[in-house]
XYZ file of C-alpha atoms in Angstrom:
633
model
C 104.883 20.037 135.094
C 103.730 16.560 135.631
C 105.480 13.383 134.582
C 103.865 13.219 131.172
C 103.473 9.117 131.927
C 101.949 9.938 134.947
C 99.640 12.562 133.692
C 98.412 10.562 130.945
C 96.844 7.881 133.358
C 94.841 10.501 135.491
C 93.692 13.061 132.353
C 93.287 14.396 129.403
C 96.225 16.019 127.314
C 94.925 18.224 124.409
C 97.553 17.956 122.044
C 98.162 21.002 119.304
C 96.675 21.000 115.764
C 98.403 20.763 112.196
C 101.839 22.900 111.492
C 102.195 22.369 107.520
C 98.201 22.869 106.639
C 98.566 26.013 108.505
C 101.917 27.232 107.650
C 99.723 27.015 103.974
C 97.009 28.967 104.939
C 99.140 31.758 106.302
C 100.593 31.779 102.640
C 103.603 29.839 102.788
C 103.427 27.204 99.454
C 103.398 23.910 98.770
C 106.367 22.314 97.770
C 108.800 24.138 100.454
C 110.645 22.362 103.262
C 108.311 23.660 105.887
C 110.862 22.378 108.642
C 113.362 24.318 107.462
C 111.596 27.503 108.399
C 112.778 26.610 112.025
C 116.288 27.588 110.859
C 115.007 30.128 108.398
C 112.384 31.986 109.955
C 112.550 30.903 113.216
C 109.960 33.569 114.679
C 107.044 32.306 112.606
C 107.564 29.161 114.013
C 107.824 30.021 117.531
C 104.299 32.545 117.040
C 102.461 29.202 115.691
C 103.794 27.221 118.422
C 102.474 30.040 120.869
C 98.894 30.137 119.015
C 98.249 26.509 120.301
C 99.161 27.112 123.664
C 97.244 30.305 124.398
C 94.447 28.237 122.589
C 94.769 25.159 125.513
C 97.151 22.713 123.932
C 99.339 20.878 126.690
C 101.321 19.258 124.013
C 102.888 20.676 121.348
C 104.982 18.707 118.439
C 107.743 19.772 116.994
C 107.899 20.893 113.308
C 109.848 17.952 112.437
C 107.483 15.561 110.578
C 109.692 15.162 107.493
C 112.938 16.567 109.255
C 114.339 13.030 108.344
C 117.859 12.843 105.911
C 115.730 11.265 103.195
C 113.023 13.701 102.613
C 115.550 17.019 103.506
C 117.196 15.675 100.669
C 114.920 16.578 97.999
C 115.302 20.748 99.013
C 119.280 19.808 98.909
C 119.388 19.574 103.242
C 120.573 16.847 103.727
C 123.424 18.178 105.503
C 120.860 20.009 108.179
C 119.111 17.304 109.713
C 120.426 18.427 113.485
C 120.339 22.022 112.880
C 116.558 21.770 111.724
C 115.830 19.307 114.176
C 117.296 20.700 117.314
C 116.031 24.113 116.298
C 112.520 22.793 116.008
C 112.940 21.792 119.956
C 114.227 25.017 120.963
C 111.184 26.920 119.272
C 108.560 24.615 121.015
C 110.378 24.827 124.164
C 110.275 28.547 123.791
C 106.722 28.375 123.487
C 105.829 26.239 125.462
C 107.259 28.197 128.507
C 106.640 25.124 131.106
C 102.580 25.001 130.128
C 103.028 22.690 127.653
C 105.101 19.253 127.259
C 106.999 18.990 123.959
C 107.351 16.082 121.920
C 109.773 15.028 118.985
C 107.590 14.706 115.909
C 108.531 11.989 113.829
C 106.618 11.099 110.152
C 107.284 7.844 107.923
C 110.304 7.875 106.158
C 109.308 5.366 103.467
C 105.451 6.858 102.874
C 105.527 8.146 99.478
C 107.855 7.663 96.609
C 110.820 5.856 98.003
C 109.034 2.940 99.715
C 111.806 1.110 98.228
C 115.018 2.912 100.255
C 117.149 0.075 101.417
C 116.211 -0.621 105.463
C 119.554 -0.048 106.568
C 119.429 3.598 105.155
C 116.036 4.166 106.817
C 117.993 3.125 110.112
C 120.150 5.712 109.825
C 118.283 8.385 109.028
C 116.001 7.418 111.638
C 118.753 7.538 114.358
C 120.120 10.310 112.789
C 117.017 12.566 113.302
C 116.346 10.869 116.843
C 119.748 11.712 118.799
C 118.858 15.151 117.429
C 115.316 15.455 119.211
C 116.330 13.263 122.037
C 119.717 15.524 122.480
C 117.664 18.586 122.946
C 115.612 17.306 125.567
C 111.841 16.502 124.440
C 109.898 15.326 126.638
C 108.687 12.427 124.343
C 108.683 11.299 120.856
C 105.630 10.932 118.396
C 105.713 8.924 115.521
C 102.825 9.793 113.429
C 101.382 8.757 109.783
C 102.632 5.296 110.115
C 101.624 3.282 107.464
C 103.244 -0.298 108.218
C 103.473 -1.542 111.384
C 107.090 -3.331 110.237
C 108.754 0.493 109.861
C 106.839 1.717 112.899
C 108.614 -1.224 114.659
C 111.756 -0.600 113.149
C 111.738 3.360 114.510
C 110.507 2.273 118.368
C 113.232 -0.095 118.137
C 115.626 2.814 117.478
C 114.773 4.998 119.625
C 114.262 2.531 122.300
C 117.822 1.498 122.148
C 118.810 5.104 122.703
C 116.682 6.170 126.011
C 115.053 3.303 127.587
C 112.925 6.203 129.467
C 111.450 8.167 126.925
C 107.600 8.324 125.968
C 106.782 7.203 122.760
C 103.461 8.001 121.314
C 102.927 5.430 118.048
C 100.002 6.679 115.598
C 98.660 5.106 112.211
C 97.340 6.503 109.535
C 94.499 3.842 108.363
C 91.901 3.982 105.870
C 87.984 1.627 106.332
C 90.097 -1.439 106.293
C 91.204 -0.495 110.166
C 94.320 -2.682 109.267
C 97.595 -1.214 108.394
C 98.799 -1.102 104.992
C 100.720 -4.676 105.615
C 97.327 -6.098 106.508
C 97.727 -6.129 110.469
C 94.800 -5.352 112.293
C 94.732 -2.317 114.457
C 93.836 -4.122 117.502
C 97.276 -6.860 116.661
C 99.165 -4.023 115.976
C 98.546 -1.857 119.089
C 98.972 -5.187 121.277
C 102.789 -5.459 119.481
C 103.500 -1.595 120.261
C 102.365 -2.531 123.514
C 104.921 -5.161 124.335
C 107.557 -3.392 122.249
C 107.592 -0.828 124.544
C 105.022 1.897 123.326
C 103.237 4.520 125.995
C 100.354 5.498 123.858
C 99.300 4.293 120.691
C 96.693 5.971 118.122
C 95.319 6.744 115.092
C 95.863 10.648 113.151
C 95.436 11.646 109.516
C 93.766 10.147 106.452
C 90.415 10.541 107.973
C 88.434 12.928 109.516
C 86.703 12.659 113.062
C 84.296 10.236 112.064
C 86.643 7.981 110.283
C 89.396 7.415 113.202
C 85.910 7.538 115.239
C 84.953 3.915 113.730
C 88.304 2.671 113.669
C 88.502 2.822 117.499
C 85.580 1.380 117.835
C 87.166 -2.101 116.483
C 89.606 -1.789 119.769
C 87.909 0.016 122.179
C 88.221 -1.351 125.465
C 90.530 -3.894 124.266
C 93.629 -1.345 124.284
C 95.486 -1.501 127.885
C 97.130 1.598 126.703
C 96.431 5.229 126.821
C 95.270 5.609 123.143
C 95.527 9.355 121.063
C 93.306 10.698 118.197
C 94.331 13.590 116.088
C 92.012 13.608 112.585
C 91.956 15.577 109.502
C 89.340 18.733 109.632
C 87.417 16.655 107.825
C 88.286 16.393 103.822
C 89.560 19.243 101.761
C 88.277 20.914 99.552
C 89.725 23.123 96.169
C 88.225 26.228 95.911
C 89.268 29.195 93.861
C 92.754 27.591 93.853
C 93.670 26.915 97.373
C 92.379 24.239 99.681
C 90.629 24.604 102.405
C 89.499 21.775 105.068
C 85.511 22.198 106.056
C 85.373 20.573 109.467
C 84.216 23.076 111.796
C 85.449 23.939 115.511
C 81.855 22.545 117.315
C 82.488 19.641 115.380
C 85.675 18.689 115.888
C 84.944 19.391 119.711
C 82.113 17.188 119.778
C 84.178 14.284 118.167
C 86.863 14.551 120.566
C 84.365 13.812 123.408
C 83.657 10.917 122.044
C 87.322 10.043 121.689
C 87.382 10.579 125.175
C 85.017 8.217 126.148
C 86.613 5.648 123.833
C 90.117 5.386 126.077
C 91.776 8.610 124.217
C 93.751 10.502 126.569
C 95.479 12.404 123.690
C 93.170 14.557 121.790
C 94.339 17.284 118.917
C 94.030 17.857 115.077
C 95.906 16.947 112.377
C 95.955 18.574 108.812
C 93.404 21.558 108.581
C 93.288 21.689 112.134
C 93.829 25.394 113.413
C 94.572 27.199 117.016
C 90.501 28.115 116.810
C 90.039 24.043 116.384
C 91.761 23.190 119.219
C 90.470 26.167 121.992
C 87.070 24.821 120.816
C 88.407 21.435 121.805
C 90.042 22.578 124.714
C 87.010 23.965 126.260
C 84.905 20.808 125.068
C 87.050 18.648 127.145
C 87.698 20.798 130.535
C 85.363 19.061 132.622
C 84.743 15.376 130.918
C 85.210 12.938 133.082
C 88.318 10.424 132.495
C 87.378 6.363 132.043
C 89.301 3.919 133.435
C 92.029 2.382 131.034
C 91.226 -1.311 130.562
C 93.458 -3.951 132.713
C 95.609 -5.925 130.393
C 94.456 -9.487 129.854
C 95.472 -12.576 129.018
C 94.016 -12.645 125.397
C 95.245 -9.225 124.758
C 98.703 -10.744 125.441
C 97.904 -13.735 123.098
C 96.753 -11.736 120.050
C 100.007 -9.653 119.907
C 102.006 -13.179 120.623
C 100.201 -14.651 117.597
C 101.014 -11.714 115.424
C 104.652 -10.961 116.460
C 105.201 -14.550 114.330
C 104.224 -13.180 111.891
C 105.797 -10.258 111.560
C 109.942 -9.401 110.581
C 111.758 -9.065 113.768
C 114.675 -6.674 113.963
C 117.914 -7.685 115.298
C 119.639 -4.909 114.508
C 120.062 -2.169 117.616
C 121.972 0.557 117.930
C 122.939 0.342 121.605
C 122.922 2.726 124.281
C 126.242 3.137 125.448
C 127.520 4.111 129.144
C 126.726 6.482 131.336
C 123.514 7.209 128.900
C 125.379 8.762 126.174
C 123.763 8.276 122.919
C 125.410 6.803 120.298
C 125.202 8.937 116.875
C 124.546 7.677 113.755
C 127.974 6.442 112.691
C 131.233 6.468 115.546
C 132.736 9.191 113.519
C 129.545 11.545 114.985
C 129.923 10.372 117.756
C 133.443 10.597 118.693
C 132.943 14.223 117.985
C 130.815 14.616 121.098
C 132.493 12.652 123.683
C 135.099 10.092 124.005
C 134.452 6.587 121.986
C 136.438 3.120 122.624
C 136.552 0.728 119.484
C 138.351 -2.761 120.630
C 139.950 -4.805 118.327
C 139.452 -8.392 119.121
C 140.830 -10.995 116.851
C 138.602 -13.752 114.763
C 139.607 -17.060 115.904
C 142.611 -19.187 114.027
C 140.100 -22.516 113.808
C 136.568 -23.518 114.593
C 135.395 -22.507 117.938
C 134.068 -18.993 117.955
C 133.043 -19.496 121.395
C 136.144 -17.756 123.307
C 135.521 -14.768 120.791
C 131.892 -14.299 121.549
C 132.219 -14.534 124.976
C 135.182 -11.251 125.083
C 132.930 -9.671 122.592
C 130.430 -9.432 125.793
C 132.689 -9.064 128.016
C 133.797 -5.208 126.171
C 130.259 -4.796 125.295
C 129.492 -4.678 129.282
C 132.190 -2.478 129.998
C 131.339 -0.090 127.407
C 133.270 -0.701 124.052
C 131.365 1.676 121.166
C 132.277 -1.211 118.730
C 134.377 -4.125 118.375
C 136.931 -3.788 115.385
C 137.845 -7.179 113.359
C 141.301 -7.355 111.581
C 141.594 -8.944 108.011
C 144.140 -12.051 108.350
C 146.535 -9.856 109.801
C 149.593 -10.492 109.545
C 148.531 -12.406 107.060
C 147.600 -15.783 108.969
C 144.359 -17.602 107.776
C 141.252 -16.460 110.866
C 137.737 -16.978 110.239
C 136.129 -14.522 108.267
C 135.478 -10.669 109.869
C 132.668 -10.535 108.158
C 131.034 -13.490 109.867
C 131.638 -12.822 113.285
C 131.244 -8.851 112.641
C 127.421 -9.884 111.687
C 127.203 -12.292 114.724
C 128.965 -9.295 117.008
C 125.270 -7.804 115.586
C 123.012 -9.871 115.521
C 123.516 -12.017 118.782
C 124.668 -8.688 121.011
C 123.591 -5.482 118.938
C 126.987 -3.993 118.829
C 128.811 -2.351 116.410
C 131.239 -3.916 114.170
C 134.310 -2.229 112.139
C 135.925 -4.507 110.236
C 139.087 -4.101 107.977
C 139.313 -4.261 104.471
C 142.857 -5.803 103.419
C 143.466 -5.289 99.696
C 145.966 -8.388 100.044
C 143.010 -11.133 99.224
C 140.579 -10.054 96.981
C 140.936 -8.533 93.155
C 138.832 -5.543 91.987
C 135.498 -8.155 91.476
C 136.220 -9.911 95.494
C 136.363 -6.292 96.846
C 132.901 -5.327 95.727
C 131.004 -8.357 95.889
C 132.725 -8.340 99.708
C 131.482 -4.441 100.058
C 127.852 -5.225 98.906
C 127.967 -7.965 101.426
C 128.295 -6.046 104.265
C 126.086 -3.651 103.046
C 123.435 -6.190 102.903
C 123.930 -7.092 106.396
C 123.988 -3.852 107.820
C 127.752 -3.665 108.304
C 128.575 -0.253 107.402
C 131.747 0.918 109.685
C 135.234 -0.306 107.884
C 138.857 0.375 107.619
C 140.779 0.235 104.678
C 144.357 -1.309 104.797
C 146.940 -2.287 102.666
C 147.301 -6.007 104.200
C 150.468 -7.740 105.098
C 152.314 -9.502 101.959
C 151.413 -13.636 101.850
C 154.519 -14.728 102.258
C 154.911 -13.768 105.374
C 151.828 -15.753 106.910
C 150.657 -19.602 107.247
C 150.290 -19.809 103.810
C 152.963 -18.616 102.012
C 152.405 -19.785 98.972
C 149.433 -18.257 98.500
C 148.744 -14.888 95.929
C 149.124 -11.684 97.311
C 146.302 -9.402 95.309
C 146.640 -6.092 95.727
C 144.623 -4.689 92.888
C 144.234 -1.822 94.805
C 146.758 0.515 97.075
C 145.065 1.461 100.176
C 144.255 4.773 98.915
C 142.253 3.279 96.270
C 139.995 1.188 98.148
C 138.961 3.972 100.275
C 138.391 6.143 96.846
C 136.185 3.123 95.743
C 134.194 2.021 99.127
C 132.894 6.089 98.839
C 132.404 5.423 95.192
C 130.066 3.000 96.169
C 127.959 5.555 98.417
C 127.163 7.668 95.366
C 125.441 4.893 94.062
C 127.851 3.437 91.692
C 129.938 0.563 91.060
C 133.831 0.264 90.639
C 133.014 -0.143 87.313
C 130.913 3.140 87.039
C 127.443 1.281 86.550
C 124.472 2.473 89.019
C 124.067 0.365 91.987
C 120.134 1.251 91.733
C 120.647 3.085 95.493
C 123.562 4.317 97.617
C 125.427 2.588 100.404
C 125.989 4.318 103.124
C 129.985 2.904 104.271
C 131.807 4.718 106.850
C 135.304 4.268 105.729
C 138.609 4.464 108.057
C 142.195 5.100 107.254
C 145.196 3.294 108.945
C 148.024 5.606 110.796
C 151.392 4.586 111.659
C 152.727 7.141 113.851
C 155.813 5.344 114.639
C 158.198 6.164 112.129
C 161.326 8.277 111.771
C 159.984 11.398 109.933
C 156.081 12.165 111.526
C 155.694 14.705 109.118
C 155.933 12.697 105.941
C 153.464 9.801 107.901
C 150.873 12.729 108.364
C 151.304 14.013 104.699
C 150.558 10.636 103.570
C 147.468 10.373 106.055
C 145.949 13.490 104.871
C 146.407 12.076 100.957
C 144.117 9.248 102.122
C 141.759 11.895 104.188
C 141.192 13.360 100.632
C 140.104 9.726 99.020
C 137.734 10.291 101.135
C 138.616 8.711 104.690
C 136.273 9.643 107.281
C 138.576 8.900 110.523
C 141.745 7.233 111.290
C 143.509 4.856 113.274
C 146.616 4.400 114.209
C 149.077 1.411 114.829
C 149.982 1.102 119.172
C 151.751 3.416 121.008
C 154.065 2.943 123.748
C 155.631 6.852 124.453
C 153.628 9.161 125.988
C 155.496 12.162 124.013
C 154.588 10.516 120.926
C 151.213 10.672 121.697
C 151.751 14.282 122.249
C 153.235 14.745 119.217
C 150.497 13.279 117.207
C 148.371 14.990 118.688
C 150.077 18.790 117.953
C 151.084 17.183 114.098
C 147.528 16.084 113.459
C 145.039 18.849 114.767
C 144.624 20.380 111.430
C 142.794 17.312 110.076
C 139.201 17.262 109.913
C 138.651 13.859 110.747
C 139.143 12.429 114.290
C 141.981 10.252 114.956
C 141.415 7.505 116.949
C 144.800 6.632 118.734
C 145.919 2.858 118.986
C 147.196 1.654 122.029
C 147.919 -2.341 122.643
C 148.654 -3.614 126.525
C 151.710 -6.174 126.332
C 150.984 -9.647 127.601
C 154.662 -10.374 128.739
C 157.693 -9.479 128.089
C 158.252 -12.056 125.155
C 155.674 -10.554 124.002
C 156.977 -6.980 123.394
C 160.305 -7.479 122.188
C 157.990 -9.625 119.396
C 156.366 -6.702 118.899
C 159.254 -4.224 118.601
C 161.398 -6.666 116.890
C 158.967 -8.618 114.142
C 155.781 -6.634 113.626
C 156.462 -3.638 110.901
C 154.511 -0.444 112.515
C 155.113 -1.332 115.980
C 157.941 0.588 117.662
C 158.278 0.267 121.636
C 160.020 2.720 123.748
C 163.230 1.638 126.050
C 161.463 2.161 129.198
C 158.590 0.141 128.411
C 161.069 -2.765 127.060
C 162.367 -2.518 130.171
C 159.705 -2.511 132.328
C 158.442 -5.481 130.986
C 161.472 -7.117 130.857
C 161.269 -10.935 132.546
C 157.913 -10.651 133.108
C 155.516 -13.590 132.125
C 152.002 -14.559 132.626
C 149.885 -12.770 135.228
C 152.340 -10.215 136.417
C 153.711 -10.029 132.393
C 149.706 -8.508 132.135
C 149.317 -6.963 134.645
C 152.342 -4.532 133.967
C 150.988 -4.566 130.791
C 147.844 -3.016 131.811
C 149.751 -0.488 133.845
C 152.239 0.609 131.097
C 148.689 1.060 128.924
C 146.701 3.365 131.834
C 149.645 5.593 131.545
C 149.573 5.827 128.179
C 145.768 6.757 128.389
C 146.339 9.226 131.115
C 148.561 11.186 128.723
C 145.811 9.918 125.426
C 142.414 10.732 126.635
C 143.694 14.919 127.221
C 144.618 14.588 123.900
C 141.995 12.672 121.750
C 138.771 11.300 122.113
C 139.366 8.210 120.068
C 140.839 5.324 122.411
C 141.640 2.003 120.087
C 142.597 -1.176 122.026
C 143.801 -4.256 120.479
C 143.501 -7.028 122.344
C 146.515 -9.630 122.749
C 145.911 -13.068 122.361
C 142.664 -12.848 123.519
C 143.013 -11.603 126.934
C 139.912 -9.742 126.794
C 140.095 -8.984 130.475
C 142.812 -6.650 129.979
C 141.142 -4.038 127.227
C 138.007 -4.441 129.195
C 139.814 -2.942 132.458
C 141.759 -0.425 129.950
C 137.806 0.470 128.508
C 136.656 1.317 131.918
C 139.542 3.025 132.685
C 138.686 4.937 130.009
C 135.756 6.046 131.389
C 136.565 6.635 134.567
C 139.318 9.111 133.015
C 136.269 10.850 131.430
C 134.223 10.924 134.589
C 131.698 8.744 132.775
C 129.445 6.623 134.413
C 129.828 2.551 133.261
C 126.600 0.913 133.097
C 125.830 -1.939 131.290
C 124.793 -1.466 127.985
C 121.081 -2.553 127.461
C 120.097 -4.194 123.809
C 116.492 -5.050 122.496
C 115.525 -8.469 122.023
């Protein structure tokens, strides 16, 4: 087939009609996950899809609409998000059988009820839902029954930052106001989806033909964007207990002519609209002739300026990472998948943040998945992780881990600090004990500890049930991916891992361990940890010098160095002290990466440089491609 783009800008698609509506009238009822069915009964699915095809629909959606984490929730599937979604593809793909290009169908996540959930939640489920479709291979994405052009913004952001390539179709659901429901006009609004990046943008639902026929009348011509229109079958009606929508086939047909002439070069039916709806359709627009999209001009440019002004930006992204992998949801999904590089990279001791941003851009372009923040460790005074790990977001769009010591902060610190992050969309941590006081800059100063590091983890997942450490409702759930610290370098391994799984049932979702320096303890890690069912993500730490790593064997508790590495480094200072360093590390990860999928630099003393060679290397190891990473701004 065509490049759908492409094929857009020379014709008429006819889309398919509604899935639920009909799924109804064929006797399924109200009230049922109808997106489940594409687990559940898989064939009925597929037979619908094939009903719109043999009728002339060139573009089928998937039965996804409500697919989303939120809404699956409510039928207690929460946990089926990718099943039901990449099912759904599969089916239309089936159907489709190369006639037909398939698009990811995508509905509002805060329509309804929960208007409320907390943005950061509707993130996730949003990217959640969207690796799943985009994973399986659609050939575009539709977000449909939009009413505020904020979350619509919020989801083409998202899926934007995971395939810069994709199609995405953007339709509203308006009523006579032709404004959205946070009072944007249609015509500002499709300008915005314009420059954020949209392919088409249209109107479906609410209305029948003649409504979304008046509401592109207020931008017709004025749209330099193929635009789509998928009504209602008119209103429905209640008779003898069911409903039933009265718009008839001729009808619709002759309405979608007229879309046609309006700029529409997407034309299908939304709720009550059947296969015999769409033939008609089909057949209606066979021969119409196609207008000319309007050229973009400059006061089309300026009304979407004005508005954008107006309207909440969002500077959170999840970033594409290399080689066009898409990052999951959380970096415990995706380590699952493929192999995933968090860098630790120390907050500065005084002032100048400037050094620290710049190596936070430096890992970011050679691929890091996230940048990991320590908590005053070793218990000297840095700036605050939770500062930088919200300008490692905001200013690049990266992901930022940062640890949790229980050293500084009492049982009242610890959850004001965990809200905190929460409300800045910080929701990767690791839980550690923390280094004792008096062995830092300040010695002097209290050492906490109100909890043991089992604890906090127990408590951070407390707080994603929707409750406080005290027990009191939190009003809605956070949604904290919580690590667990490893140090493999002990005497007795065994006992180490029988402690780590003790904090994988507090609820620890993955784990990382203190540096390595022997390749056969890496193996050995590897053989004493595979029964866990969280991934481990294994800690490695290039020496600077060798100063530097008989520091590290000699004063830093869970560091342990082998004799051939002391060696080996032995003398050497400065440049050629780092460079062996880097060497001793590739060796280490040719041994690592066979082993795990979890890499975990920390960077030493700021040389950046190094764990951004060792990040590539990484790559390179996995015969991945390293491309920049892109970010919206």
């Amino acid at each position: 087939m065509r490049d759908f783009r492409e094929a857009l800008q020379e014709q008429i698609i006819v889309g398919d009609g509604a899935m639920g509506t009909y799924l109804y009238q064929l006797g399924y009822p109200v009230g049922i996950s109808y997106e489940a069915l594409n687990v559940s009964e898989p064939d009925m699915i597929r037979d619908i899809h094939q009903r719109y095809v043999a009728a002339g629909a060139r573009l089928l959606e998937t039965n996804t609409f409500t697919a989303n984490r939120e809404k699956l929730s409510k039928h207690g599937l929460e946990d089926k998000v990718k099943d039901i979604n990449r099912a759904a593809v599969r089916l239309a793909r089936e159907a489709a059988q190369n006639r037909a290009y398939v698009v990811g169908a995508l509905g509002s996540i805060r329509a309804g009820k929960r208007e409320n959930i907390h943005t950061d939640q509707v993130k996730l489920d949003y990217m959640e839902q969207l690796s799943s479709l985009l994973d399986e291979g659609v050939d575009g994405i539709m977000f449909e029954t939009f009413y505020d052009l904020e979350e619509m913004r919020l989801a083409l952001h998202i899926v934007r930052s995971l395939d810069k390539q994709v199609p995405i179709i953007c339709q509203f659901a308006v009523e006579e106001t032709h404004r959205t429901k946070d009072g944007v006009s249609l015509l500002d609004a499709f300008n915005i989806l314009r420059e954020d990046g949209a392919d088409v943008v249209g109107l479906n639902c609410r209305m029948g033909p003649n409504g979304l026929l008046r509401a592109m009348e207020s931008v017709q011509g004025q749209i330099a964007l193929p635009m789509s229109a998928f009504p209602n079958a008119g209103l429905p009606d209640y008779v003898d207990g069911r409903y039933n929508f009265v718009a008839t086939a001729e009808y619709m047909a002759e309405s979608a002519v007229h879309f046609a002439q309006m700029g529409a070069r997407l034309i299908g039916g939304c709720c009550g609209t059947t296969p015999e709806h769409i033939q008609t359709i089909a057949a209606a627009l066979q021969d119409i002739d196609v207008p000319e999209l309007p050229l973009m001009t400059e006061s089309d440019a300026a009304a979407g300026n004005v508005d954008r002004l107006e309207i909440q930006q969002y500077p959170y992204n999840i970033e594409e990472t290399v080689g066009g992998d898409r990052t999951a949801s959380s970096i415990v999904e995706t380590v699952r998948t493929r192999h995933t590089v968090i860098v630790e990279l120390d907050p500065p001791r005084d002032l100048d943040i400037t050094k620290f941003m710049k190596g936070a851009e430096a890992l970011q372009k050679a691929g890091a998945d996230a940048i990991t923040l320590a908590d005053n460790s070793l218990a000297v005074t840095r700036m605050s992780n939770m500062a930088l790990g919200y300008l490692v977001l905001d200013k690049l769009g990266m992901r930022p881990l940062v640890h949790i010591a229980c050293r500084d902060r009492n049982l009242i610190g610890t959850q004001s600090h965990m809200m905190g992050l929460y409300a800045l969309g910080i929701d990767h941590v690791l839980a550690v004990t923390g280094d004792p006081a008096r062995f830092g800059d300040l010695p002097d100063s209290s050492s906490v500890y109100d909890l043991t590091s089992f604890e906090i983890i127990r408590m951070i997942k407390q707080l994603n049930t929707g409750l406080a450490f005290s027990g009191k409702p939190l009003k809605q759930r956070a949604t904290f991916v919580v690590g667990a610290a490893f140090n493999p370098n002990v005497k007795h391994l065994d006992k180490a891992i029988t402690r780590l799984e003790r904090k994988i049932e507090a609820g620890a979702d993955y784990i990382m361990t203190q540096p390595v320096y022997d390749a056969a303890l890496i193996e050995r890690i590897a053989e004493g940890t595979k029964h866990l069912n969280v991934p481990v993500f294994i800690g490695i730490m290039p020496l600077a010098s060798g100063r530097n790593a008989e520091y590290l064997h000699n004063e830093v508790p869970g560091i342990q160095l082998s004799d051939e590495v002391r060696s080996r480094m032995k003398g050497l200072e400065g440049e050629a002290g780092r460079r062996e360093g880097v060497a001793i590390a590739k060796e280490l990860l040719d041994v690592a990466v066979n082993h795990f999928k979890g890499i975990y630099f920390m960077t030493p003393f700021m040389f950046y440089e190094m764990t951004a060679e060792l990040t590539q290397y990484v790559w390179e190891k996995a015969e991945r491609k390293t491309d920049p990473l892109f970010r919206l701004t």
